[in-house]
Coordinates of C-alpha atoms and ligand atoms in Angstrom, one line a residue:
X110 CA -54.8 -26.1 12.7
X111 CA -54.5 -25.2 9.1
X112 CA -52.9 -28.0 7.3
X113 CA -51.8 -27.7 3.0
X114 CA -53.1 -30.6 1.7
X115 CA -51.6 -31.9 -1.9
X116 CA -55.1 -33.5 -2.9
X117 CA -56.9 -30.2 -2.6
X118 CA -53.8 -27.9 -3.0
X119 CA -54.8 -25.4 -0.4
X120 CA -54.4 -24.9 3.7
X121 CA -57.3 -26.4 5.4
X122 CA -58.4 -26.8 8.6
X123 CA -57.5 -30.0 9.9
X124 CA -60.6 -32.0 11.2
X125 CA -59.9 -35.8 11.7
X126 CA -62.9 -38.0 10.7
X127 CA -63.1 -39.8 14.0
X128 CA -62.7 -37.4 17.2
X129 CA -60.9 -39.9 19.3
X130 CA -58.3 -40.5 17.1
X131 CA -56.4 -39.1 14.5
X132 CA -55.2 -42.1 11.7
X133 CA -51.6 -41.3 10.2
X134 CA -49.7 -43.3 7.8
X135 CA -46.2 -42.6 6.8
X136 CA -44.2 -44.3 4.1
X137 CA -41.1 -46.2 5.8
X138 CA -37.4 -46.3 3.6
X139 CA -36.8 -48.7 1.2
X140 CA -34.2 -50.5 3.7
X141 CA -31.1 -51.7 0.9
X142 CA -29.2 -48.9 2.3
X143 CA -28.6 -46.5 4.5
X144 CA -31.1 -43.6 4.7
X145 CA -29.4 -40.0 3.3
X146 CA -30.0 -37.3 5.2
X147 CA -32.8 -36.2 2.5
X148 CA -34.8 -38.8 3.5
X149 CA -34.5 -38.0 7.1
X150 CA -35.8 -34.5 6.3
X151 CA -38.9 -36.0 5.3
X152 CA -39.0 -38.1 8.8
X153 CA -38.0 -35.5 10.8
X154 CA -41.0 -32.8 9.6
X155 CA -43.4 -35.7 9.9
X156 CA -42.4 -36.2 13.0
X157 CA -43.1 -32.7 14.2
X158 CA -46.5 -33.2 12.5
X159 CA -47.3 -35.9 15.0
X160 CA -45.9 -34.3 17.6
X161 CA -47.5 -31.4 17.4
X162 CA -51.1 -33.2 17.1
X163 CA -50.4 -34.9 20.2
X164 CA -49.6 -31.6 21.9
X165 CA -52.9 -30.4 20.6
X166 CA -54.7 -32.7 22.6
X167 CA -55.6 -35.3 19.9
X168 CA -55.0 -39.2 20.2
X169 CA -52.9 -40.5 17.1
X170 CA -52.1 -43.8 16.1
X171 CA -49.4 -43.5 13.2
X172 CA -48.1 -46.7 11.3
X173 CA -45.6 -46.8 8.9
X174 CA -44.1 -50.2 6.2
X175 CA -40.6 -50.5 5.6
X176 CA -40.4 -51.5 2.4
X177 CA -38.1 -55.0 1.9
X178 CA -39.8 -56.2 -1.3
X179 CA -41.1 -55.0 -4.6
X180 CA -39.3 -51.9 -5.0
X181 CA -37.8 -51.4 -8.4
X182 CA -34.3 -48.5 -9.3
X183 CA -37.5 -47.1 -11.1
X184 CA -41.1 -46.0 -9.5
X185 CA -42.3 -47.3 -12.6
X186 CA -42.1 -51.3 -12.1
X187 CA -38.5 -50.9 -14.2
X188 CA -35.0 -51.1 -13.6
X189 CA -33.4 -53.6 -10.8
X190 CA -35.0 -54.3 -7.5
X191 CA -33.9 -52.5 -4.9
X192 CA -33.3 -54.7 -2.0
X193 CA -31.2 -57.4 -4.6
X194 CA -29.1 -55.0 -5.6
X195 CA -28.2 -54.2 -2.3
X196 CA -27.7 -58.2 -1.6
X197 CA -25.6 -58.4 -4.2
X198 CA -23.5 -55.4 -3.3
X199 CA -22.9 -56.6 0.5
X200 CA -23.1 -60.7 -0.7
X201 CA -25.9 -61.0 1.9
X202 CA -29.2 -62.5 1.9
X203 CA -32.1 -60.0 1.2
X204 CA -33.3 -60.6 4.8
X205 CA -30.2 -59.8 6.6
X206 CA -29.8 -56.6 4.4
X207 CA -33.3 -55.6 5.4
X208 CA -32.8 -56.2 9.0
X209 CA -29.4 -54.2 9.0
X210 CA -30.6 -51.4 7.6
X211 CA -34.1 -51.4 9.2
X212 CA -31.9 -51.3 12.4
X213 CA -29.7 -48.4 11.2
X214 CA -32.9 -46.0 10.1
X215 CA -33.7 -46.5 13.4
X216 CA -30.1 -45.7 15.2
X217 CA -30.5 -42.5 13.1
X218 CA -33.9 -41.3 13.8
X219 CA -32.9 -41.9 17.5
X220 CA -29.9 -39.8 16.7
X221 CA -32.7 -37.3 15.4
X222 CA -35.1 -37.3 17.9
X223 CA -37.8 -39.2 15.4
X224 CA -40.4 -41.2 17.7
X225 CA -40.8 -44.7 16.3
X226 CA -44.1 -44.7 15.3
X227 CA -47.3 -47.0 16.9
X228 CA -46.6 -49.6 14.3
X229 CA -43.8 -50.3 11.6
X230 CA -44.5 -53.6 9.9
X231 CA -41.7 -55.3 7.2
X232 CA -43.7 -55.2 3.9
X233 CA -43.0 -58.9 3.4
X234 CA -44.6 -59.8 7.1
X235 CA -48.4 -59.1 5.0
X236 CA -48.8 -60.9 1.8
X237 CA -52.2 -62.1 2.1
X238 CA -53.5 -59.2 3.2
X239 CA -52.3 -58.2 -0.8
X240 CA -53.5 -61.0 -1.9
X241 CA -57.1 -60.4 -0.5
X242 CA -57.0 -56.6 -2.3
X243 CA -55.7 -57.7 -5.6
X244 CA -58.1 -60.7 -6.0
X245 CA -60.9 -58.1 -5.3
X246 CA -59.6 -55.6 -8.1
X247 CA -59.0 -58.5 -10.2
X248 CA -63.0 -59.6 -9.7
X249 CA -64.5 -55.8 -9.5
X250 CA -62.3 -55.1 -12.8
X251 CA -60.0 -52.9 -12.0
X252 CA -57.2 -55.5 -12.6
X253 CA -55.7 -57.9 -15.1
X254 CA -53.5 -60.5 -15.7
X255 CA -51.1 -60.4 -18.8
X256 CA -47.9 -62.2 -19.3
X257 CA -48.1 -63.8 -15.9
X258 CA -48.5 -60.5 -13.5
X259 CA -51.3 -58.6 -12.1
X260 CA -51.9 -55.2 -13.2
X261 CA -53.9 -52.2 -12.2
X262 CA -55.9 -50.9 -15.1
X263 CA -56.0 -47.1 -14.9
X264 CA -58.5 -46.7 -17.9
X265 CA -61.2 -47.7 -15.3
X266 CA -61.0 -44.6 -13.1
X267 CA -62.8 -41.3 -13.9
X268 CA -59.8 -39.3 -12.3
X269 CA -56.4 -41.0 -12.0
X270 CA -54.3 -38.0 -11.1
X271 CA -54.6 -36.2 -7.8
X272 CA -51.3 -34.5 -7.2
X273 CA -50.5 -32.9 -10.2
X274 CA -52.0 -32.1 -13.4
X275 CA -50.6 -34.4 -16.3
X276 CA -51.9 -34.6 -20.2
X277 CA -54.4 -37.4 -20.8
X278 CA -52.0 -38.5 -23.9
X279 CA -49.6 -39.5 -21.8
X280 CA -51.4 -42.3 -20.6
X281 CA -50.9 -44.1 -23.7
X282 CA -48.2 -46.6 -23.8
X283 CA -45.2 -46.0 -25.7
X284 CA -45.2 -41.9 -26.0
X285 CA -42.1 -41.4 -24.4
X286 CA -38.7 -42.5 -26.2
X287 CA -35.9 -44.2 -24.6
X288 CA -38.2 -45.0 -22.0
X289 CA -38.0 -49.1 -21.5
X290 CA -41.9 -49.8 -21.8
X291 CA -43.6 -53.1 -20.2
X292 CA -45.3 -54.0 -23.4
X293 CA -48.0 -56.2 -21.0
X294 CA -49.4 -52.7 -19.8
X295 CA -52.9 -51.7 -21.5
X296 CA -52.2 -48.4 -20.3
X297 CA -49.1 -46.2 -19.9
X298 CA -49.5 -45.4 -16.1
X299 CA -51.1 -49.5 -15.3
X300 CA -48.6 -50.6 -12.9
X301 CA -48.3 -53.9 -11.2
X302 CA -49.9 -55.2 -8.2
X303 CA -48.5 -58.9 -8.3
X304 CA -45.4 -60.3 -10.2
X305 CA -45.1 -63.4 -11.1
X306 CA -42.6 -62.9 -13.9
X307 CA -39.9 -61.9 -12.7
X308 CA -36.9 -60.8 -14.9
X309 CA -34.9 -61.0 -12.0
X310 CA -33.5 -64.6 -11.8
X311 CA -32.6 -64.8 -8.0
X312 CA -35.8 -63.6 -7.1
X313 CA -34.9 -64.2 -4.0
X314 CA -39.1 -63.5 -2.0
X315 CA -41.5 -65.3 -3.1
X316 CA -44.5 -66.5 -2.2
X317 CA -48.0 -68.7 -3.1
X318 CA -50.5 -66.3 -5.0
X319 CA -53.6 -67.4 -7.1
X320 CA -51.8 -66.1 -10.1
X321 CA -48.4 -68.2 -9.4
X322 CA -45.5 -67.9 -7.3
X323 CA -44.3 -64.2 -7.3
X324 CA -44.0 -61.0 -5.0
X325 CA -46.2 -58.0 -4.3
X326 CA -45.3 -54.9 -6.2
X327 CA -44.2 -51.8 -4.0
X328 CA -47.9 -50.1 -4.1
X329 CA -49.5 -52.2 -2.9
X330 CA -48.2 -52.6 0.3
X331 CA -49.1 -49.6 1.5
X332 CA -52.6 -49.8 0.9
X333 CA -52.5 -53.3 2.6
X334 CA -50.7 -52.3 5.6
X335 CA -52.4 -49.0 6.3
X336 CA -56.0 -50.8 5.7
X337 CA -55.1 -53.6 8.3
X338 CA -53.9 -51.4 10.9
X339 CA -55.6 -48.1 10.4
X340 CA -59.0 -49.8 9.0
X341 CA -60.8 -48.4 5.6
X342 CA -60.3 -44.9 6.5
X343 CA -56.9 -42.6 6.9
X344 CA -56.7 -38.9 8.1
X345 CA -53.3 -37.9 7.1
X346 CA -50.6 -39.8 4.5
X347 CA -47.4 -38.4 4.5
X348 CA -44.3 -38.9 2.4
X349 CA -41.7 -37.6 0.5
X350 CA -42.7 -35.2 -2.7
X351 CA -41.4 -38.0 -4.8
X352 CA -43.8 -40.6 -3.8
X353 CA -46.7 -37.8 -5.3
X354 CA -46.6 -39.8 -8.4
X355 CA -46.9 -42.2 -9.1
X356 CA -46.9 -44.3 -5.4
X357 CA -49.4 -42.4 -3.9
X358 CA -51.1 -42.1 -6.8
X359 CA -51.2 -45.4 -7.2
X360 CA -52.5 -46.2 -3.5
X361 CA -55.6 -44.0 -4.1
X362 CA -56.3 -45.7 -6.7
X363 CA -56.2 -49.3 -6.2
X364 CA -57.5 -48.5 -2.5
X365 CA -60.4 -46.6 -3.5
X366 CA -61.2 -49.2 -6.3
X367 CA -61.0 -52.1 -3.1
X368 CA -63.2 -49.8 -0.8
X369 CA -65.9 -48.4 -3.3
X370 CA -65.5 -45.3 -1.6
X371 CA -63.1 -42.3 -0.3
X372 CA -59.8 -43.5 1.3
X373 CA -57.2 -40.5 2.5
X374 CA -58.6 -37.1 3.2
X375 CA -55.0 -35.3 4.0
X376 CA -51.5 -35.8 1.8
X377 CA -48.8 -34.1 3.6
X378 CA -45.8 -33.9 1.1
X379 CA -42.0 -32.7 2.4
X380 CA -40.1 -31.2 -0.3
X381 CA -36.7 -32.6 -1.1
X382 CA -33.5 -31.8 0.4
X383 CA -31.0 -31.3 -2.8
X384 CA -27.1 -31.1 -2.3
X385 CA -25.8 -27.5 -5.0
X386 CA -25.7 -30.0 -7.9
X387 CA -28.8 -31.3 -7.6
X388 CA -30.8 -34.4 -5.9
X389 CA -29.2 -36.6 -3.5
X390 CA -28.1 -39.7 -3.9
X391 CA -27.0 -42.9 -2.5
X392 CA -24.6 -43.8 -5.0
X393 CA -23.0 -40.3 -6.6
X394 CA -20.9 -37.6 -4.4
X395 CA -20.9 -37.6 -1.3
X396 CA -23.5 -40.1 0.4
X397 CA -24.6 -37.9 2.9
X398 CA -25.5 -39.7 6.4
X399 CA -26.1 -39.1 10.2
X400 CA -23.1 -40.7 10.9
X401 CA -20.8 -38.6 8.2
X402 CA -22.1 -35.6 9.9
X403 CA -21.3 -37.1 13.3
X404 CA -17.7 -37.7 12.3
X405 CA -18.0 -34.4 11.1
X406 CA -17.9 -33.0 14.5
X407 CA -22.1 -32.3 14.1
X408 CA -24.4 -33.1 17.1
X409 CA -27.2 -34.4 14.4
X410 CA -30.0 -32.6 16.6
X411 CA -27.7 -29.5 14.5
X412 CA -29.0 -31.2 11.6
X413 CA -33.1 -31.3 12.9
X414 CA -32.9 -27.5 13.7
X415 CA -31.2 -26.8 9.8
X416 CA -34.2 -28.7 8.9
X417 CA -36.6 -26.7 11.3
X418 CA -35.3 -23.5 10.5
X419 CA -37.2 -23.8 6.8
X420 CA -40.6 -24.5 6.0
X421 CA -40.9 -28.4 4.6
X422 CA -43.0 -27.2 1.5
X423 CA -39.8 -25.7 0.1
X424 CA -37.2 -27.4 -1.3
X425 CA -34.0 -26.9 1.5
X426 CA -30.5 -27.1 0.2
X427 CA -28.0 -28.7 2.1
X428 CA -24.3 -27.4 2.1
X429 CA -21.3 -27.6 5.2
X430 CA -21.9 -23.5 5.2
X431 CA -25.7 -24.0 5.8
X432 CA -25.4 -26.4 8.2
X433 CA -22.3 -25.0 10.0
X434 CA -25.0 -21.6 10.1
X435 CA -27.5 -24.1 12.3
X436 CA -24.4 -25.0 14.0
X437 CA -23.6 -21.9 15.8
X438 CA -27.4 -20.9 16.2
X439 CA -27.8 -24.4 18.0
X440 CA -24.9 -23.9 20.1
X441 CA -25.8 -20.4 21.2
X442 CA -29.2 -21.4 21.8
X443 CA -27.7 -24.4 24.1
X444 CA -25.7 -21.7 26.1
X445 CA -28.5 -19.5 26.8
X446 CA -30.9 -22.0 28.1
X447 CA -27.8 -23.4 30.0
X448 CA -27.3 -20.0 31.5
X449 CA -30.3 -20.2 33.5
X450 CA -31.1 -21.8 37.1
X451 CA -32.1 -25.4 37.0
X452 CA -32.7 -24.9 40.4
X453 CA -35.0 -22.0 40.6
X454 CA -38.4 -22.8 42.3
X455 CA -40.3 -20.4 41.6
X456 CA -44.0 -20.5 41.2
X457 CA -45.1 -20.7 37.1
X458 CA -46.1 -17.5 35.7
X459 CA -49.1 -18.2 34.3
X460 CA -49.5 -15.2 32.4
X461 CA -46.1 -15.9 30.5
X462 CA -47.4 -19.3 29.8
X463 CA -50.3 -18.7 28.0
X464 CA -49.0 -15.8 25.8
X465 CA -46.4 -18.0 24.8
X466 CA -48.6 -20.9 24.6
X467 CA -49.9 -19.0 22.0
X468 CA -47.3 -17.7 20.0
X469 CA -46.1 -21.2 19.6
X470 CA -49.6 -22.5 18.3
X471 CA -49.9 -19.5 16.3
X472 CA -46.5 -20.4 13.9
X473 CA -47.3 -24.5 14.3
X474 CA -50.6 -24.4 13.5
X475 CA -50.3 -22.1 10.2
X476 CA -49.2 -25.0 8.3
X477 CA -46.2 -25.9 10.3
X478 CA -44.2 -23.1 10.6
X479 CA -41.0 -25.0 12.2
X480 CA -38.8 -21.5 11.5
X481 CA -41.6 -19.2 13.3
X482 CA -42.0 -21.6 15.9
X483 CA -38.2 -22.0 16.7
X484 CA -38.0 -18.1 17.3
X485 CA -40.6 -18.7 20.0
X486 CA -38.2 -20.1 21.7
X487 CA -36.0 -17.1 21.8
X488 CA -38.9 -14.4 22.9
X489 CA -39.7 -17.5 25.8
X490 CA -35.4 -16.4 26.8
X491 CA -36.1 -13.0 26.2
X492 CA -39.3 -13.0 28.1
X493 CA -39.5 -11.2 31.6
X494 CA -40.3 -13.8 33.6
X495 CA -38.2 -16.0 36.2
X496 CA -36.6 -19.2 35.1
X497 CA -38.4 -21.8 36.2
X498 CA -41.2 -20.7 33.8
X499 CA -38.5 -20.2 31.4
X500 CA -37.4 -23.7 31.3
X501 CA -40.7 -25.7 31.8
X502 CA -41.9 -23.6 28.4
X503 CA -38.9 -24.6 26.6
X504 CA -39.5 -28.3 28.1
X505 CA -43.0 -28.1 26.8
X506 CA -42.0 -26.4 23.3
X507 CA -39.8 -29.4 23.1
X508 CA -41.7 -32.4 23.0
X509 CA -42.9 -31.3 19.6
X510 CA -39.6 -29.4 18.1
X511 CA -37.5 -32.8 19.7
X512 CA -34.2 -30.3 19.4
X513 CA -33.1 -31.9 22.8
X514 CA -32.7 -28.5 24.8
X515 CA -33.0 -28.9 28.3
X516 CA -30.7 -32.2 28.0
X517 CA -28.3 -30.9 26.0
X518 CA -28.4 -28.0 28.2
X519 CA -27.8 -30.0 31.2
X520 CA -24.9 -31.6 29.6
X521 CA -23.5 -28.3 28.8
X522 CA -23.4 -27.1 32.7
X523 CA -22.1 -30.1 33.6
X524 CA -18.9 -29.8 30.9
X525 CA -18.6 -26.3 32.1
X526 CA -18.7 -27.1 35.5
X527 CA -15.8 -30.2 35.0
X528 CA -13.7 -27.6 32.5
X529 CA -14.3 -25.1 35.4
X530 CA -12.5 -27.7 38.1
X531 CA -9.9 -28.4 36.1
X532 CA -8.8 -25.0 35.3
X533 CA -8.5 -25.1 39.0
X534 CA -6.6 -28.3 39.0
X535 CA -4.3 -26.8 36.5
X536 CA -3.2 -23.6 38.6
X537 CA -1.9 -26.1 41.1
X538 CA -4.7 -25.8 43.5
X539 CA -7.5 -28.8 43.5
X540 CA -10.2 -28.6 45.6
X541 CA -12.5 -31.6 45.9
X542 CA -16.1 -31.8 47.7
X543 CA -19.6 -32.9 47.4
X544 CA -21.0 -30.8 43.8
X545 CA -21.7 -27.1 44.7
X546 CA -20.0 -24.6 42.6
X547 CA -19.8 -21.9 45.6
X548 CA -18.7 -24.0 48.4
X549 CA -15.9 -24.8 46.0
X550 CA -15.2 -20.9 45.1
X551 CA -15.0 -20.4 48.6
X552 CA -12.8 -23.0 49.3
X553 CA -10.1 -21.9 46.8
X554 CA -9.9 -18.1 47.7
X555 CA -9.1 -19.8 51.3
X556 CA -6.4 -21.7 49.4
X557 CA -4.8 -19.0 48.2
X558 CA -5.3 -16.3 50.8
X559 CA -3.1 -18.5 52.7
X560 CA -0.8 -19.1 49.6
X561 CA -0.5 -15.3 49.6
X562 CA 0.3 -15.5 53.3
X563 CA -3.1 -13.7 54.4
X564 CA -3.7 -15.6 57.3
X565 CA -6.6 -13.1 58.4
X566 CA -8.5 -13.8 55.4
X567 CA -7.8 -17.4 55.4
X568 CA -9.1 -17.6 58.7
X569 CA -12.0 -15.9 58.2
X570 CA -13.2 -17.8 55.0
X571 CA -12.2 -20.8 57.4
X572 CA -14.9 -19.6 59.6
X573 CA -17.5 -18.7 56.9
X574 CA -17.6 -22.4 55.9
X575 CA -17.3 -23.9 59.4
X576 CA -21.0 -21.6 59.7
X577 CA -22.2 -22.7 56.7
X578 CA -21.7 -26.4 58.0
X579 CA -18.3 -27.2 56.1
X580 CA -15.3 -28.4 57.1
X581 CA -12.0 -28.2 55.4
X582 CA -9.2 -30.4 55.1
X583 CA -5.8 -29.3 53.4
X584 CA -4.2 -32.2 51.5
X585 CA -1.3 -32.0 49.3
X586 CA -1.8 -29.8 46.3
X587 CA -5.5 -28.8 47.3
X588 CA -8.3 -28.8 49.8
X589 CA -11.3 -31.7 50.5
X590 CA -14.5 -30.5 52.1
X591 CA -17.6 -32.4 53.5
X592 CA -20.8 -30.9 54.9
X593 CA -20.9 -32.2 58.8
Ligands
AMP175 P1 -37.1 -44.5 0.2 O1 -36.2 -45.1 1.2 O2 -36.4 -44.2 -1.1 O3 -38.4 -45.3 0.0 O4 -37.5 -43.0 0.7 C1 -37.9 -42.8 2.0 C2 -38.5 -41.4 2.2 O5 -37.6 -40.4 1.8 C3 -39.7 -41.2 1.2 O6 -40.7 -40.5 2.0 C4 -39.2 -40.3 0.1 O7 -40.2 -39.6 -0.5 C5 -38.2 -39.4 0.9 N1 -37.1 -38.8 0.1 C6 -36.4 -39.4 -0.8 N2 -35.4 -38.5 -1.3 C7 -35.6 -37.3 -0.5 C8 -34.9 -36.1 -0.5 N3 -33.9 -35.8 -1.3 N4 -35.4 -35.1 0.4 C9 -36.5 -35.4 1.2 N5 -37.1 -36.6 1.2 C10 -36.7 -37.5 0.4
ZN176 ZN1 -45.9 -45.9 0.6

């Protein structure tokens, strides 16, 4: 599989560095509110990711933080801290805001199809596993105390930025105006690893350190949490394009300091959803969220295929008209894999399976090609073959695209079937039996060969089911039949 990897900035073939298991680590939400659909976009590709390497055959263990401390308004330790603002906004304690929203994220990514991953650990549930990192940077030298926190000292590294390419200059504190500096930083990009002066007054965390009582800054934790579950190495980190710099950044750099040696081999970055106007936010416009698109009248598996349907290294653009496209596609698709028979038995054609095996690994493992690998699914419709194959392949397909076809499918015959009955019902003529769509057809032309005062015909359909092991009973306004 070729994979783009932000660190090298090229496609590369994905190799893990164990071959039993493939280590991912996903940054969880920042949980003082409820997730926008932007940051579901990056959950939902990262989630195909995973999915995908489990279809491929490999073993992956994926862990992932939510993040209910240390988070300031700003990446760059400025600005309010997340989770009290979000206390103070509801007039709750920061724990039960953590635990309402953690819940939520994961309402929605059920909503979306999004597999919890194998472990999601609260941020605030590992504090001496912090503790243990920082006090080594702080004896290695790669971090120092002033005005009561802990910083990382980025002067100590030969190569600081990984992501993208910045000017040297800009490293030195103070360069840019209107910019609120933290005049304790030795260098512009140092950024703290352990606060123990807090501006925030209702601090409301806090716990023992060697430095004083205080809180872990929002770097760190990732480092911590992916080294105690995932151990000193990690194939794959995903996140966000935000994250880039300077969270990620900052993880290679404190954990790579900690280890002595190289941590992550693969960044996988989604690009941002934007609304026309720009970014998406949480507190301006519209706030944008599984369950405003539900009340919207969208199924929100509408909203995974919009997101499919274009490649997660470009930035998407959400509108109603773009998602109202995915809409229709969705609901077409639905129809076609509804029309086929559930109950056809016949044997797989395995010739059909392994060319479309193949088309479908071809677009997935070029670098994730969601869009290309979504039209797979329509040659698999379009394919001469019978339908049994057709529906196992899109069953298959499925456990990595997570567009919930065959059930949604299902539930679509079954609406039909139920609108179909009471079309019946409403030309004055109900007939009620044990669940088979022909049996009832028959029934009904009986019904109304004798409404039409064909007695001939009625007796003979009468006949037709009394062979095929039916009996009918008129009642009032209808027909019941039972097999005997
Ligand atoms: P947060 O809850 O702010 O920590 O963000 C959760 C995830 O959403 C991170 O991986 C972010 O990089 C990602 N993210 C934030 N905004 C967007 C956006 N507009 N589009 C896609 N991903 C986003
Ligand atoms: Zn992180």
């Amino acid at each position: 599989m070729q994979l783009y990897n932000s660190a090298t900035h090229t496609k590369q073939e994905f190799v893990p560095n164990h071959p039993d298991i493939v280590k991912m680590y996903t940054c969880g939400p920042t949980v003082y509110h409820f997730a926008h659909i932007g940051n579901l976009r990056s959950y939902i590709m990262e989630d195909v990711l995973e999915k995908y390497l489990r279809y491929a055959g490999y073993n992956v263990k994926r862990v992932m933080n939510i993040t209910d401390v240390g988070h300031l308004t700003s990446d760059a330790d400025t600005g309010e801290d997340k989770m009290l603002k979000g206390a103070h906004r509801e007039h709750k304690t920061v724990m039960e805001i953590a635990q309402y929203y953690t819940d939520a994220f994961f309402a929605d990514c059920e909503k979306l199809n999004i597999k919890r991953p194998d472990v999601v650990q609260p941020a605030t549930g590992c504090i001496d596993e912090y503790i243990k990192i920082i006090s080594k940077l702080l004896d290695d030298g790669y971090a120092y105390l002033a005005g009561g926190n802990v910083y990382f000292d980025t002067s100590k590294l030969s190569k600081y930025y990984v992501f993208n390419e910045h000017k040297e200059e800009d490293l030195a504190v103070g360069v840019r105006e209107g910019v609120e500096e933290d005049t304790n930083k030795r260098n512009k990009n140092d950024f703290v690893l352990w606060f123990t002066k807090s501006k925030f007054e209702d601090q409301a965390l806090k716990w023992d350190s060697p430095w004083g009582v205080g809180y872990p800054g929002w770097h760190i934790e990732c480092s911590g949490i992916s080294m105690k579950y995932l151990g000193e190495d990690l194939d794959i980190h995903c996140g966000g394009i935000d994250n880039a710099f300077p969270h990620h950044t900052n993880e290679i750099a404190q954990s790579e300091s900690f280890l002595g040696h190289h941590w992550c081999n693969w960044w996988m970055h989604v690009m941002h959803l934007n609304t026309a106007d720009g970014k998406m936010s949480k507190s301006k416009g519209e706030f944008l969220t599984v369950s405003l698109l539900e009340e919207k009248g969208y199924d929100p598996l509408m909203y995974r295929l919009f997101c499919l349907q274009s490649h997660y290294r470009k930035v998407l653009v959400f509108s109603y008209d773009n998602l109202d496209n995915a809409k229709v596609t969705y609901e077409k698709l639905i129809a076609k894999i509804a029309a086929l028979d559930p109950a056809d038995k016949s044997a797989l054609d395995e010739a059909a399976v392994a060319a479309l095996r193949q088309e479908f690994r071809g677009a997935l493992d070029n670098d994730l090609a969601t869009a290309q690998a979504v039209t797979v699914l329509y040659n698999v419709l379009k394919y001469k073959t019978n339908d049994a194959t057709k529906l196992a392949m899109l069953a298959e397909f499925d456990t990595v695209l997570g567009l919930g076809l065959i059930d949604r499918a299902d539930k679509k015959r079954a609406a039909d079937a139920e609108a179909k009955k009471n079309a019946a019902t409403s030309g004055g003529y109900t007939v009620q039996g044990e669940g088979d769509e022909s049996i009832d057809e028959l029934v009904r032309a009986r019904g109304e060969a004798k409404k039409a005062k064909n007695f001939a015909e009625a007796d003979r359909l009468r006949d037709e089911l009394k062979a095929r092991g039916i009996e009918v009973t008129d009642v009032p306004g209808g027909a019941v039949w039972k097999r005997i």
